[in-house]
mmCIF file of C-alpha atoms in Angstrom:
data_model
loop_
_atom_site.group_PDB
_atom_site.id
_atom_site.type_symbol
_atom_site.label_atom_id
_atom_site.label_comp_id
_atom_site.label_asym_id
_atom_site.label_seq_id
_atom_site.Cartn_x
_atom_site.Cartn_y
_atom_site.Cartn_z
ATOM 1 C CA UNK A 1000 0.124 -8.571 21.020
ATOM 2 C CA UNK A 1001 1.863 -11.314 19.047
ATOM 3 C CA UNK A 1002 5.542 -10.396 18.375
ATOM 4 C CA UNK A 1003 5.169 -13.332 15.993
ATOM 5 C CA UNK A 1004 2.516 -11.953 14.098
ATOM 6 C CA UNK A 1005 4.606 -8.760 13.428
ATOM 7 C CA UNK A 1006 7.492 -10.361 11.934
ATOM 8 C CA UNK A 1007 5.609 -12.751 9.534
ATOM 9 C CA UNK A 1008 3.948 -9.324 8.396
ATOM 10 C CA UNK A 1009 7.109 -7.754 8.212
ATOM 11 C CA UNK A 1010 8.910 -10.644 6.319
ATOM 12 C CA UNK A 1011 5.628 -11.176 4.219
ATOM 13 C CA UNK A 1012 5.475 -7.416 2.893
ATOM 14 C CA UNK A 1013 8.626 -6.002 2.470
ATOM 15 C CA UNK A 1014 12.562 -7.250 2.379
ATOM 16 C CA UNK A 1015 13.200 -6.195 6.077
ATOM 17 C CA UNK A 1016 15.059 -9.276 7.527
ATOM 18 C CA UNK A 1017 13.215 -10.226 10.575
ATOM 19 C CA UNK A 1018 13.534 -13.931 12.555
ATOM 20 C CA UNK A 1019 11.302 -16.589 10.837
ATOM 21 C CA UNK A 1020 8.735 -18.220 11.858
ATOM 22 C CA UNK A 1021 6.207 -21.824 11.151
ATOM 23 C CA UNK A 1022 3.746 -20.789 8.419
ATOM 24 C CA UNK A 1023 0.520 -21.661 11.273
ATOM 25 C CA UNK A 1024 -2.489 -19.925 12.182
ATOM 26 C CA UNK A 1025 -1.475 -19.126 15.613
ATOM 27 C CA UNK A 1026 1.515 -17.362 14.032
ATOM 28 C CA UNK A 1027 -0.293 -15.354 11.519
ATOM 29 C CA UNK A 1028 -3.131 -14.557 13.648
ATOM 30 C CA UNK A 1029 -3.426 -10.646 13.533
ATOM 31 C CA UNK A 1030 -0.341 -10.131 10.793
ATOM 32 C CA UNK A 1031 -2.610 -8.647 8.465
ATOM 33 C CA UNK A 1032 -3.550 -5.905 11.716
ATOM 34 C CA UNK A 1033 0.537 -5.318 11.710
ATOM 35 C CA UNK A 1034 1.158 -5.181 8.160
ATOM 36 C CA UNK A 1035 0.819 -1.206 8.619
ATOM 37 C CA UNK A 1036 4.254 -1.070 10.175
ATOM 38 C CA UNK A 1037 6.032 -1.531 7.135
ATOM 39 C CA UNK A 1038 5.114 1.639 6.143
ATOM 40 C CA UNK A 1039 7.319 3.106 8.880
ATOM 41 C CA UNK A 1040 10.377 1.943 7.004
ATOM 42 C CA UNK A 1041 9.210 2.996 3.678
ATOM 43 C CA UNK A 1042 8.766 6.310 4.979
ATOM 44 C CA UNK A 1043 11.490 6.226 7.330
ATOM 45 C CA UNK A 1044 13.810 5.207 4.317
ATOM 46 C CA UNK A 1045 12.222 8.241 2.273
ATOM 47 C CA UNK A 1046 12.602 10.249 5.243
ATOM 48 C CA UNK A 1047 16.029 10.014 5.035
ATOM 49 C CA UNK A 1048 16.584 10.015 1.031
ATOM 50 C CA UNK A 1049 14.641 13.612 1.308
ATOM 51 C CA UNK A 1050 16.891 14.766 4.162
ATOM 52 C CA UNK A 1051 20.639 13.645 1.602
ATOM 53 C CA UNK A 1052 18.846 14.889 -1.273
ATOM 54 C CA UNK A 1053 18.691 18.564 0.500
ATOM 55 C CA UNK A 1054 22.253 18.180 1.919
ATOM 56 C CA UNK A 1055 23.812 16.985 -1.095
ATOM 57 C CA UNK A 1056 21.442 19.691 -3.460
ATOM 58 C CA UNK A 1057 20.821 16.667 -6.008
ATOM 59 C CA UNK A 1058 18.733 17.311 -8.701
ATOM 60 C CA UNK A 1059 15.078 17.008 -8.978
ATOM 61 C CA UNK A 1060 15.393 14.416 -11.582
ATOM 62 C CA UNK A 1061 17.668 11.662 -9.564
ATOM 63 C CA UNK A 1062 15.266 13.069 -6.192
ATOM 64 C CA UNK A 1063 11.948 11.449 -7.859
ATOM 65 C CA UNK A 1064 13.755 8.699 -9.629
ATOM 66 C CA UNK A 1065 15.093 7.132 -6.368
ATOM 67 C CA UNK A 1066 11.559 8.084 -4.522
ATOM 68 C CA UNK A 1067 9.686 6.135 -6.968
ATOM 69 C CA UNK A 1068 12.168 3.114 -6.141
ATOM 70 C CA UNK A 1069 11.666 3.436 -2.784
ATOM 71 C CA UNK A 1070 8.782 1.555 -1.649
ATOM 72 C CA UNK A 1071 8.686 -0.725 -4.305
ATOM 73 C CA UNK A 1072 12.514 -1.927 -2.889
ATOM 74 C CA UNK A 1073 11.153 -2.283 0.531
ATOM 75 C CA UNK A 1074 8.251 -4.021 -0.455
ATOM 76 C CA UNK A 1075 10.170 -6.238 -2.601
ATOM 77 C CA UNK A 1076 7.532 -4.700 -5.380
ATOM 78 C CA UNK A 1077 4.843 -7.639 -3.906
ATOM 79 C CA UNK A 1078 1.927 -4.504 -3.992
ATOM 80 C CA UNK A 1079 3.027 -3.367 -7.506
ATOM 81 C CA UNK A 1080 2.948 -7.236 -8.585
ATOM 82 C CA UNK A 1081 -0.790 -7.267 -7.420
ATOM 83 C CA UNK A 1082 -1.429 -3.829 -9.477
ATOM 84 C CA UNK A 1083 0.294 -5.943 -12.870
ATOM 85 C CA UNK A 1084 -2.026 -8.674 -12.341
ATOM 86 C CA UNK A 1085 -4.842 -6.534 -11.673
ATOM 87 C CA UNK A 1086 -4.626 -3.943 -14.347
ATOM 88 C CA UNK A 1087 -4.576 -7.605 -16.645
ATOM 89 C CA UNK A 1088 -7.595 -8.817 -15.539
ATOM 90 C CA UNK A 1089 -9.204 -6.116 -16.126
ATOM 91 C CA UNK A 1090 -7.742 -5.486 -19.397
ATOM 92 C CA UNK A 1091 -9.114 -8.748 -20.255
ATOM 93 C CA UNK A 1092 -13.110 -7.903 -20.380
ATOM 94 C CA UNK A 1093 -13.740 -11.031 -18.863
ATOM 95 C CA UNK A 1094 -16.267 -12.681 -16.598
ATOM 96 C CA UNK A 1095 -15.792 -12.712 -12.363
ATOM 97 C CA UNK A 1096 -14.516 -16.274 -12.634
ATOM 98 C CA UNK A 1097 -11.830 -15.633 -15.366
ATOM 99 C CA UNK A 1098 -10.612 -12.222 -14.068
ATOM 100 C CA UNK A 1099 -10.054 -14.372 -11.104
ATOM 101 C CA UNK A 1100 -8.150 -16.985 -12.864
ATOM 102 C CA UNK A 1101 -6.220 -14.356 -14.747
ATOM 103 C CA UNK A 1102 -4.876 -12.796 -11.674
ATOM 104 C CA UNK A 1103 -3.546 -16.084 -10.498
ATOM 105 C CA UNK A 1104 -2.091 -16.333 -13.537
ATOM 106 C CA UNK A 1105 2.119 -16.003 -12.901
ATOM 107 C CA UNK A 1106 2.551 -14.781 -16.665
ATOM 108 C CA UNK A 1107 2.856 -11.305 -17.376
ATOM 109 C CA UNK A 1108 0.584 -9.706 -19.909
ATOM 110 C CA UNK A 1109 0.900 -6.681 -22.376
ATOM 111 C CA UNK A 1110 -1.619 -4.884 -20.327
ATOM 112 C CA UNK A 1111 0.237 -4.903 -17.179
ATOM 113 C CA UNK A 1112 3.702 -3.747 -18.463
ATOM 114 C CA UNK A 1113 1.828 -0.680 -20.731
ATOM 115 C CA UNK A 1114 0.151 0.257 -16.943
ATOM 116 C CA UNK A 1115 3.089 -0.446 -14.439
ATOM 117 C CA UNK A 1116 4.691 2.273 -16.737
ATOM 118 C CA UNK A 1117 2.341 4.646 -16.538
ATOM 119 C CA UNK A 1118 2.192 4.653 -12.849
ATOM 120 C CA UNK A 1119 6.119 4.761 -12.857
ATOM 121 C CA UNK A 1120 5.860 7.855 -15.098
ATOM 122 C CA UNK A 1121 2.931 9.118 -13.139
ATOM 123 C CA UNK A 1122 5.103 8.851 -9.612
ATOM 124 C CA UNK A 1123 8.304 10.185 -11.360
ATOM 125 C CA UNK A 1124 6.380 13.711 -12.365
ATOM 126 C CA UNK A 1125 4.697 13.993 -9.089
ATOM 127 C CA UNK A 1126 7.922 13.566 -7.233
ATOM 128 C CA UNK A 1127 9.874 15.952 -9.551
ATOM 129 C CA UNK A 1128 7.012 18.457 -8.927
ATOM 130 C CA UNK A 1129 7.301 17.810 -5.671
ATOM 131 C CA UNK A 1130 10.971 18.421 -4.986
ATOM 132 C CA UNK A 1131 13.693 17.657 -1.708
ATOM 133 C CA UNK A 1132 11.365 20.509 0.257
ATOM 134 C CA UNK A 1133 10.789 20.419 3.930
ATOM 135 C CA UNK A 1134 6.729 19.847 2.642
ATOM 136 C CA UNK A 1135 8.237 16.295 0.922
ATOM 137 C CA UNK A 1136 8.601 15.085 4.258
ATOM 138 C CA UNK A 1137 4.681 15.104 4.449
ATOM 139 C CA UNK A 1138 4.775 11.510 2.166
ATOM 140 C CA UNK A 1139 6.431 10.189 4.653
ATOM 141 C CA UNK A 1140 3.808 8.866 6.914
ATOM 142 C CA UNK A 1141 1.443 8.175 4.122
ATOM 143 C CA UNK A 1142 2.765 5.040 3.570
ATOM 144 C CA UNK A 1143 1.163 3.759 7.029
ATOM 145 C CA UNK A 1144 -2.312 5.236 6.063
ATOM 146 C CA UNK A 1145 -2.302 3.396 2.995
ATOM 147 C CA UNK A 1146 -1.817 0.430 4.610
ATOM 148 C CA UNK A 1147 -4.181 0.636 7.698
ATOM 149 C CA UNK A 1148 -6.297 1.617 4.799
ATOM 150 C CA UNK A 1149 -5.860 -1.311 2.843
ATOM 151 C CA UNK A 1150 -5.750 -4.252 5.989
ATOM 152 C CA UNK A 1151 -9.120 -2.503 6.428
ATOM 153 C CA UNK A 1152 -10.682 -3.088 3.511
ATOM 154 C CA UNK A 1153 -9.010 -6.503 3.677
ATOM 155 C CA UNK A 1154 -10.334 -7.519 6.779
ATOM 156 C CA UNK A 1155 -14.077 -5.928 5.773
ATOM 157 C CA UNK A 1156 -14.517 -6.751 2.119
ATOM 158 C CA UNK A 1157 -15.696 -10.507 1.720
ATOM 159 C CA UNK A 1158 -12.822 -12.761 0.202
ATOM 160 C CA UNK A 1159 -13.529 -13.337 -3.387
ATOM 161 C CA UNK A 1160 -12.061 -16.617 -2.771
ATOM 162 C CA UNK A 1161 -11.788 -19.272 -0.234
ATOM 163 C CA UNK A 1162 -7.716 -19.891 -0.575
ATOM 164 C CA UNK A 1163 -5.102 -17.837 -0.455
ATOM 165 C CA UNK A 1164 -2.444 -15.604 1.496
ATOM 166 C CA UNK A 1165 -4.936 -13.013 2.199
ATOM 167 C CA UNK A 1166 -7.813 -15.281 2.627
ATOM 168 C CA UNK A 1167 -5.730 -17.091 5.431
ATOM 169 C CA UNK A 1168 -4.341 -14.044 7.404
ATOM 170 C CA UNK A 1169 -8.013 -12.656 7.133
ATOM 171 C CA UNK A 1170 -10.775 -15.628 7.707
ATOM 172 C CA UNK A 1171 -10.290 -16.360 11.293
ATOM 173 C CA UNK A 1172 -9.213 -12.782 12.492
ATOM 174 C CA UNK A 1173 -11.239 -10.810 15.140
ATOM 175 C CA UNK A 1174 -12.207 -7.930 13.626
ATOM 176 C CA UNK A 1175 -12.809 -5.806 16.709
ATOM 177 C CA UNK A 1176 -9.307 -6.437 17.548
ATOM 178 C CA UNK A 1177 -8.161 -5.961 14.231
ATOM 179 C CA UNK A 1178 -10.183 -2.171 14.512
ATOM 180 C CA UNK A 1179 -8.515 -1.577 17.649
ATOM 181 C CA UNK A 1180 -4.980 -2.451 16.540
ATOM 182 C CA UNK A 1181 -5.256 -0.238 13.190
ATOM 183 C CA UNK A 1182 -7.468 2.674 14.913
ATOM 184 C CA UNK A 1183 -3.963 2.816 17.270
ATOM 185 C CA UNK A 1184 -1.442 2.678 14.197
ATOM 186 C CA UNK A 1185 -3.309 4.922 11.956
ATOM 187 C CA UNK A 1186 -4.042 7.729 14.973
ATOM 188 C CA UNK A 1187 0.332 8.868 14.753
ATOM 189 C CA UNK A 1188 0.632 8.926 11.066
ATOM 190 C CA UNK A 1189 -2.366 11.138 11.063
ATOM 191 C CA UNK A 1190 -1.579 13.398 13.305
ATOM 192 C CA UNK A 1191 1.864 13.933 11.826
ATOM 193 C CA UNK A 1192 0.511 14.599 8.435
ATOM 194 C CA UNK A 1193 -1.980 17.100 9.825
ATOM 195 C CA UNK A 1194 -0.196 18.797 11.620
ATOM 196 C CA UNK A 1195 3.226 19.340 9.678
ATOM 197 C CA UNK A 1196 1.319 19.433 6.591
ATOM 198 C CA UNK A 1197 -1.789 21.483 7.412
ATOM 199 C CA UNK A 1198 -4.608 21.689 5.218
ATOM 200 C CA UNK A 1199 -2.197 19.947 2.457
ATOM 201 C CA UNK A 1200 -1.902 17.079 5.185
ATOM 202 C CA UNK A 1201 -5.342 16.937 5.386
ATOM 203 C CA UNK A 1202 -6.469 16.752 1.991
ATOM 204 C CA UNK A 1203 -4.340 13.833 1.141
ATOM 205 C CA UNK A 1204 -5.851 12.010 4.192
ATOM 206 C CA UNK A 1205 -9.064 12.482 2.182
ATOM 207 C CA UNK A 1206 -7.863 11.223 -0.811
ATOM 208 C CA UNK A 1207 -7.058 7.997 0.431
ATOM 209 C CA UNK A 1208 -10.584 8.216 2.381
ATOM 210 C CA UNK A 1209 -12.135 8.413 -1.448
ATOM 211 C CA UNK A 1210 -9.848 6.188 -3.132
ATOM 212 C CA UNK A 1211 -10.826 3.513 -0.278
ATOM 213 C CA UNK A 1212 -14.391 4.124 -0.149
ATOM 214 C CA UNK A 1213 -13.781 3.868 -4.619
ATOM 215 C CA UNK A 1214 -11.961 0.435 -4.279
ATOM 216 C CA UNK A 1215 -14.683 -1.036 -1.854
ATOM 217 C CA UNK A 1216 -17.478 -0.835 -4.613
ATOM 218 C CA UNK A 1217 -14.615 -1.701 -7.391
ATOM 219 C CA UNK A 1218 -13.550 -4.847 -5.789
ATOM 220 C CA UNK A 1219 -16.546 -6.090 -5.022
ATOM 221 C CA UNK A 1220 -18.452 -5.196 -8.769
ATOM 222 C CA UNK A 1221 -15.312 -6.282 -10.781
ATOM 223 C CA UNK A 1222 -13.989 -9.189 -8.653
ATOM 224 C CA UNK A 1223 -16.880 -10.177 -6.444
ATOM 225 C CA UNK A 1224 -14.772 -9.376 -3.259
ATOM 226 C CA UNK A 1225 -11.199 -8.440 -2.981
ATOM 227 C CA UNK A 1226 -7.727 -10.488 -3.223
ATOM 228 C CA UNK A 1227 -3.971 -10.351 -2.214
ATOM 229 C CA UNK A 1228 -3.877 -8.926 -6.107
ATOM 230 C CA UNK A 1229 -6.537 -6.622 -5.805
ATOM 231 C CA UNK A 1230 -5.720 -5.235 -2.318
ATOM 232 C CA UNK A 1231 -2.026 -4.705 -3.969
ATOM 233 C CA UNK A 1232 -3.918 -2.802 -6.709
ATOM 234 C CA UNK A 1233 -5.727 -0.379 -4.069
ATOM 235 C CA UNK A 1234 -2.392 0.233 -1.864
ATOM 236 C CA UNK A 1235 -0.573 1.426 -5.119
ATOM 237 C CA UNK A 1236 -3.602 3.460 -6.117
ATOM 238 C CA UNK A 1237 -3.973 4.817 -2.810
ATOM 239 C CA UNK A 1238 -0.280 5.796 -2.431
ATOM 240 C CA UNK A 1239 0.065 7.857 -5.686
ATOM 241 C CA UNK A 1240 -3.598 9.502 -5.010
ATOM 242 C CA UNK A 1241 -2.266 10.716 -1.670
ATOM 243 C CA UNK A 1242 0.995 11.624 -3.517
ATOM 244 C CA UNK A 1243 -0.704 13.777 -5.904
ATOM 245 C CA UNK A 1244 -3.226 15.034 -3.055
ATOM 246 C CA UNK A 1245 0.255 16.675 -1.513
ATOM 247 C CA UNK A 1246 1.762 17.809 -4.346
ATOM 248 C CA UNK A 1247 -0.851 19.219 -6.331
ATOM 249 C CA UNK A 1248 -2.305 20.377 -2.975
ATOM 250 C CA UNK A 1249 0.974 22.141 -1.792
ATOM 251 C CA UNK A 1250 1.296 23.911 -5.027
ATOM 252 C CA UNK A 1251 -2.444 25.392 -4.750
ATOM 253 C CA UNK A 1252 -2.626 25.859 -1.181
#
């Protein structure tokens, strides 16, 4: 295990400040296996926002404004900037090759404003539905399924392109390692969701199980293989899918 490789994932995806590192291979080796642990602190940080809300009896409202904040303030909002540029390109109607040029594209378009705001909007009623309620704490550990779902569709999916962050932390990694590493973060979450959460737990597992098997085809038939943008796309997709798994779930089971 590369203590190294942690931090630069750390640092990369979210605004925890961690020591710094050279930008080298030998440095960024398995980051993309580690990038799951930033979930802990988005859920640990929602962990405790749920716990205040419940002491303090806020109201609903301010609950699922700050929740929606949440993880895009840890993760300095680099996920929902690949959903923007994303939700552009495919706006645009274009050929592979322009989509593609379009999402490295650092302007912002009509097209990804109008759909960041429907996702916000989207969060905010799920979270107000939801509520501060002991079964809130259930989000919690879905933030590190997302992502062992997303470095493993990053690490599996062929590159659409031959440059890049992800292309880098992904073209020389060992995949069997990689496996091992995010079979062993993704086997805690899991259980905790199952098991606190029940059959509600469960189900949102298998939404993200559907949403990545969804993206896999998406990527690859849209973009010709996915990207840092488009694997920013399927963790922000995945994340409200298993939001609304537990709340719609908890109100109908």
């Amino acid at each position: 295990m590369s203590f190294k490789s942690i931090f630069m994932a750390i640092s990369t995806y979210s605004i925890i400040p961690v020591p710094q590192f050279e930008w080298k291979q030998e440095n960024w080796k398995f980051a993309i296996c580690w990038f799951p642990i930033v979930g802990i602190f988005s859920g640990g940080v929602m962990a405790i926002w749920i716990y205040t809300a419940q002491v303090l009896n806020i109201s609903r409202f301010l609950y699922a404004s700050i929740s929606v904040c949440i993880p895009l303030v840890v993760t300095g909002g680099i996920h929902m900037d690949g959903f923007m540029d994303t939700a552009d390109a495919l706006a645009s109607h274009q050929n592979t090759a322009r989509k593609l040029e379009i999402l490295k594209d650092p302007n912002i378009g009509a097209f990804a404003v109008i759909y960041a705001i429907i996702y916000v909007l989207i969060s905010l009623g799920l979270f107000y539905q939801l509520g501060p309620k002991p079964a809130s704490y259930i989000i919690c550990p879905s933030y590190v399924i997302s992502r062992v779902f997303s470095a493993y569709y990053a690490i599996s999916i062929k590159n659409a392109r031959t440059s890049g962050m992800l292309n880098a932390f992904t073209e020389s990694v060992d995949r069997r390692k990689a496996n091992i590493i995010l079979t062993f973060l993704v086997i805690i979450p899991s259980v905790l969701i199952g098991v606190y959460g029940g059959l509600c737990g469960v189900v949102s597992i298998l939404a993200a199980v559907i949403t990545g098997e969804w993206y896999k085809r998406f990527t690859i038939r849209k973009f010709g293989g996915c990207t840092g943008d488009t694997a920013g796309f399927f963790l922000q997709i995945c994340e409200l899918s298993m939001l609304t798994a537990i709340t719609i779930g908890g109100s109908l089971i």
